[in-house]
Short mmCIF file of C-alpha atoms in Angstrom, two decimals:
data_model
loop_
_atom_site.label_atom_id
_atom_site.label_comp_id
_atom_site.label_asym_id
_atom_site.label_seq_id
_atom_site.Cartn_x
_atom_site.Cartn_y
_atom_site.Cartn_z
CA MET A 1 -52.86 -17.67 34.84
CA ASP A 2 -49.60 -19.46 33.94
CA TYR A 3 -49.43 -20.69 30.33
CA GLY A 4 -45.90 -22.01 30.79
CA VAL A 5 -44.36 -19.32 28.54
CA SER A 6 -42.42 -16.38 29.94
CA ARG A 7 -41.60 -13.06 28.31
CA ARG A 8 -38.00 -14.22 28.13
CA ASP A 9 -39.07 -17.30 26.16
CA VAL A 10 -41.05 -15.15 23.74
CA GLY A 11 -38.09 -12.81 23.30
CA ARG A 12 -35.85 -15.75 22.43
CA ALA A 13 -38.33 -17.28 19.98
CA LYS A 14 -36.96 -17.34 16.46
CA LEU A 15 -39.19 -15.53 14.00
CA PRO A 16 -39.50 -17.06 10.53
CA THR A 17 -37.66 -15.40 7.67
CA ALA A 18 -40.02 -13.40 5.44
CA ILE A 19 -39.56 -13.89 1.69
CA LYS A 20 -41.34 -11.65 -0.80
CA ILE A 21 -42.31 -13.19 -4.14
CA LEU A 22 -44.08 -11.65 -7.12
CA ILE A 23 -46.57 -13.52 -9.29
CA ALA A 24 -46.54 -11.79 -12.68
CA GLY A 25 -47.62 -12.32 -16.28
CA GLY A 26 -50.10 -11.09 -18.84
CA PHE A 27 -53.78 -10.34 -18.50
CA GLY A 28 -55.87 -13.38 -17.56
CA VAL A 29 -53.05 -15.95 -17.26
CA GLY A 30 -53.98 -17.13 -13.75
CA LYS A 31 -52.07 -14.93 -11.30
CA THR A 32 -55.03 -14.39 -8.98
CA THR A 33 -55.91 -18.07 -9.25
CA MET A 34 -52.40 -19.18 -8.23
CA VAL A 35 -52.24 -16.87 -5.22
CA GLY A 36 -55.67 -18.07 -4.10
CA SER A 37 -54.90 -21.77 -4.57
CA VAL A 38 -51.78 -21.79 -2.43
CA SER A 39 -52.34 -19.10 0.21
CA GLU A 40 -52.85 -20.30 3.79
CA THR A 41 -54.97 -17.29 4.52
CA ARG A 42 -57.86 -15.82 2.60
CA PRO A 43 -56.08 -13.82 -0.10
CA LEU A 44 -56.46 -10.08 -0.35
CA ARG A 45 -57.71 -9.18 -3.82
CA THR A 46 -58.19 -5.87 -5.60
CA GLU A 47 -60.38 -7.06 -8.45
CA GLU A 48 -62.81 -4.88 -10.32
CA ILE A 49 -65.49 -5.85 -12.83
CA LEU A 50 -64.50 -5.33 -16.45
CA THR A 51 -66.54 -2.56 -18.04
CA ASP A 52 -66.93 -1.08 -21.49
CA ARG A 53 -64.04 1.26 -20.66
CA GLY A 54 -61.73 -1.64 -21.43
CA VAL A 55 -63.11 -2.11 -24.94
CA GLY A 56 -60.28 -1.57 -27.39
CA VAL A 57 -57.77 -1.53 -24.51
CA ASP A 58 -57.96 -4.99 -22.92
CA ASP A 59 -57.38 -7.90 -25.27
CA LEU A 60 -59.83 -10.65 -24.31
CA SER A 61 -58.90 -12.99 -27.16
CA GLY A 62 -59.03 -16.52 -25.79
CA ILE A 63 -60.34 -15.38 -22.40
CA GLU A 64 -63.70 -13.97 -23.41
CA ALA A 65 -65.34 -15.37 -20.25
CA LYS A 66 -63.17 -13.24 -17.96
CA LYS A 67 -65.32 -10.77 -16.01
CA THR A 68 -62.90 -9.20 -13.50
CA THR A 69 -59.35 -7.85 -13.44
CA THR A 70 -56.74 -7.07 -10.77
CA VAL A 71 -56.16 -3.31 -10.54
CA ALA A 72 -53.51 -3.16 -7.78
CA MET A 73 -52.37 -6.54 -6.45
CA ASP A 74 -53.31 -9.88 -4.97
CA PHE A 75 -51.75 -10.83 -1.66
CA GLY A 76 -51.35 -14.22 -0.01
CA ARG A 77 -49.09 -16.08 2.42
CA ILE A 78 -47.64 -19.57 2.69
CA SER A 79 -45.29 -21.09 5.27
CA ILE A 80 -42.43 -23.39 4.34
CA GLY A 81 -41.57 -25.32 7.48
CA GLU A 82 -41.06 -23.23 10.61
CA ASP A 83 -38.26 -21.09 9.24
CA HIS A 84 -39.71 -19.32 6.20
CA VAL A 85 -42.88 -17.47 5.28
CA LEU A 86 -43.52 -16.56 1.67
CA TYR A 87 -45.52 -13.40 1.02
CA LEU A 88 -47.06 -13.52 -2.43
CA PHE A 89 -47.86 -10.39 -4.42
CA GLY A 90 -49.79 -10.87 -7.64
CA THR A 91 -49.18 -8.02 -10.07
CA PRO A 92 -51.81 -6.48 -12.35
CA GLY A 93 -51.49 -7.78 -15.89
CA GLN A 94 -52.78 -4.88 -17.95
CA GLU A 95 -50.31 -2.31 -19.24
CA ARG A 96 -52.22 0.64 -17.80
CA PHE A 97 -51.54 -0.69 -14.28
CA TRP A 98 -47.83 -1.43 -14.74
CA PHE A 99 -46.83 1.66 -12.73
CA VAL A 100 -47.61 -0.46 -9.64
CA TRP A 101 -44.89 -2.98 -10.48
CA ASP A 102 -41.89 -0.92 -9.30
CA GLU A 103 -43.37 -0.58 -5.82
CA LEU A 104 -44.31 -4.25 -5.61
CA ALA A 105 -40.87 -5.38 -6.83
CA LEU A 106 -38.97 -3.64 -4.03
CA GLY A 107 -37.32 -6.23 -1.80
CA ALA A 108 -38.61 -9.21 -3.75
CA MET A 109 -36.47 -12.36 -3.64
CA GLY A 110 -37.78 -13.42 -7.03
CA ALA A 111 -40.76 -13.70 -9.35
CA VAL A 112 -42.91 -16.25 -11.10
CA VAL A 113 -43.91 -15.27 -14.64
CA ILE A 114 -47.06 -17.19 -15.56
CA ALA A 115 -47.46 -17.93 -19.25
CA ASP A 116 -50.43 -19.06 -21.34
CA THR A 117 -49.40 -20.83 -24.55
CA ARG A 118 -52.49 -19.43 -26.29
CA ARG A 119 -51.13 -15.91 -25.70
CA LEU A 120 -47.43 -16.51 -25.11
CA ALA A 121 -46.38 -13.04 -26.25
CA ASP A 122 -48.33 -11.57 -23.31
CA CYS A 123 -45.60 -12.69 -20.91
CA PHE A 124 -42.77 -11.01 -22.88
CA PRO A 125 -43.08 -7.69 -20.97
CA SER A 126 -42.79 -9.52 -17.62
CA VAL A 127 -39.74 -11.46 -18.76
CA ASP A 128 -38.11 -8.24 -20.02
CA TYR A 129 -38.97 -6.38 -16.82
CA PHE A 130 -37.32 -8.86 -14.47
CA GLU A 131 -34.33 -9.34 -16.75
CA ARG A 132 -33.74 -5.56 -16.70
CA ARG A 133 -34.04 -5.41 -12.92
CA GLY A 134 -31.81 -8.45 -12.39
CA THR A 135 -34.57 -10.11 -10.37
CA PRO A 136 -34.37 -13.93 -10.36
CA PHE A 137 -37.47 -15.40 -11.98
CA ILE A 138 -38.86 -18.58 -13.49
CA VAL A 139 -41.57 -19.19 -16.07
CA ALA A 140 -44.60 -21.29 -15.08
CA VAL A 141 -46.78 -22.38 -17.99
CA ASN A 142 -50.39 -22.57 -16.83
CA CYS A 143 -51.90 -25.55 -18.69
CA PHE A 144 -55.40 -24.43 -19.62
CA GLU A 145 -57.90 -27.03 -20.75
CA GLY A 146 -58.20 -27.14 -24.52
CA ALA A 147 -54.96 -25.21 -25.08
CA ARG A 148 -52.30 -26.76 -27.30
CA GLN A 149 -49.54 -28.33 -25.26
CA TYR A 150 -45.94 -27.47 -26.12
CA ASP A 151 -42.68 -29.05 -25.07
CA ILE A 152 -40.78 -27.10 -22.42
CA GLU A 153 -37.84 -26.70 -24.80
CA GLU A 154 -40.14 -25.14 -27.40
CA ILE A 155 -41.41 -22.64 -24.83
CA ARG A 156 -37.89 -21.86 -23.66
CA MET A 157 -36.80 -21.17 -27.23
CA ALA A 158 -39.88 -19.02 -27.95
CA LEU A 159 -39.05 -16.87 -24.93
CA ASP A 160 -35.34 -16.78 -25.83
CA LEU A 161 -34.32 -18.27 -22.47
CA GLY A 162 -31.13 -20.22 -21.81
CA PRO A 163 -31.05 -24.04 -21.78
CA ASP A 164 -30.78 -24.19 -17.99
CA PHE A 165 -33.44 -21.58 -17.28
CA PRO A 166 -36.30 -23.02 -15.14
CA VAL A 167 -39.54 -23.46 -17.08
CA VAL A 168 -42.23 -25.57 -15.40
CA LEU A 169 -45.72 -26.73 -16.32
CA CYS A 170 -48.45 -26.13 -13.76
CA ASP A 171 -52.14 -25.95 -13.01
CA ALA A 172 -52.65 -22.68 -11.12
CA ARG A 173 -55.91 -24.04 -9.66
CA GLN A 174 -54.13 -26.84 -7.80
CA LYS A 175 -52.41 -26.12 -4.48
CA GLU A 176 -49.65 -28.72 -4.84
CA SER A 177 -48.89 -27.62 -8.40
CA SER A 178 -48.64 -23.97 -7.35
CA LYS A 179 -46.52 -24.92 -4.35
CA ASN A 180 -44.10 -26.78 -6.63
CA VAL A 181 -43.76 -23.62 -8.72
CA LEU A 182 -42.85 -21.58 -5.63
CA VAL A 183 -40.32 -24.16 -4.42
CA THR A 184 -38.68 -24.12 -7.87
CA LEU A 185 -38.46 -20.33 -7.74
CA VAL A 186 -36.93 -20.24 -4.25
CA GLN A 187 -34.32 -22.82 -5.24
CA HIS A 188 -33.50 -20.88 -8.41
CA ALA A 189 -33.29 -17.55 -6.56
CA MET A 190 -30.97 -19.00 -3.91
CA GLN A 191 -28.75 -20.56 -6.56
CA THR A 192 -28.66 -17.29 -8.50
CA ARG A 193 -27.73 -15.33 -5.39
CA THR A 194 -24.94 -17.79 -4.56
CA THR A 195 -23.57 -17.49 -8.11
CA ARG A 196 -23.59 -13.69 -7.97
CA GLU A 197 -21.86 -13.43 -4.58
CA PRO A 198 -18.13 -12.65 -4.90
CA ALA A 199 -15.77 -15.41 -3.89
CA PRO A 200 -14.11 -14.90 -0.47
CA HIS A 201 -10.54 -13.59 -0.61
#
């Protein structure tokens, strides 16, 4: 049967560029939610039910209703046009699972650090981690219902970030909001890479 496509045509077809992005942040800030809201495919999740083993280890202040936690990663995918495919890797938020981060960070173009203003200090380790690695990242403030709203400049100052550093407000449950976060990251990562590249002689 002739489908009108030859092997030669398939060989010449341009494959989209794969871009790896990490979704990081503290425990319960919305990493799994963001990956799930924006992924074109059903996201791969490695969630386990919280048990009494986490008592005294996991801080549930402000997120008492949380029943599960990511123990390895979340994985999703989103296409941007025909030329790029973003592969999203959500990192585990609890300190006892941070050993996974180094493997997940390999080859990543950049990272989104999700922050919750009710527990802003929880994102400090993520910010420090990507600063040490030199990985381009942005901060996305997940606006939870009932949480006090802060000005972006206040958040930037609290995290000791420069005046031009990208900080965006978002709702991790909403696809368009999460997509805007990813677009902001890609733009920032590309700009950062251009700035770091040596000038031609």
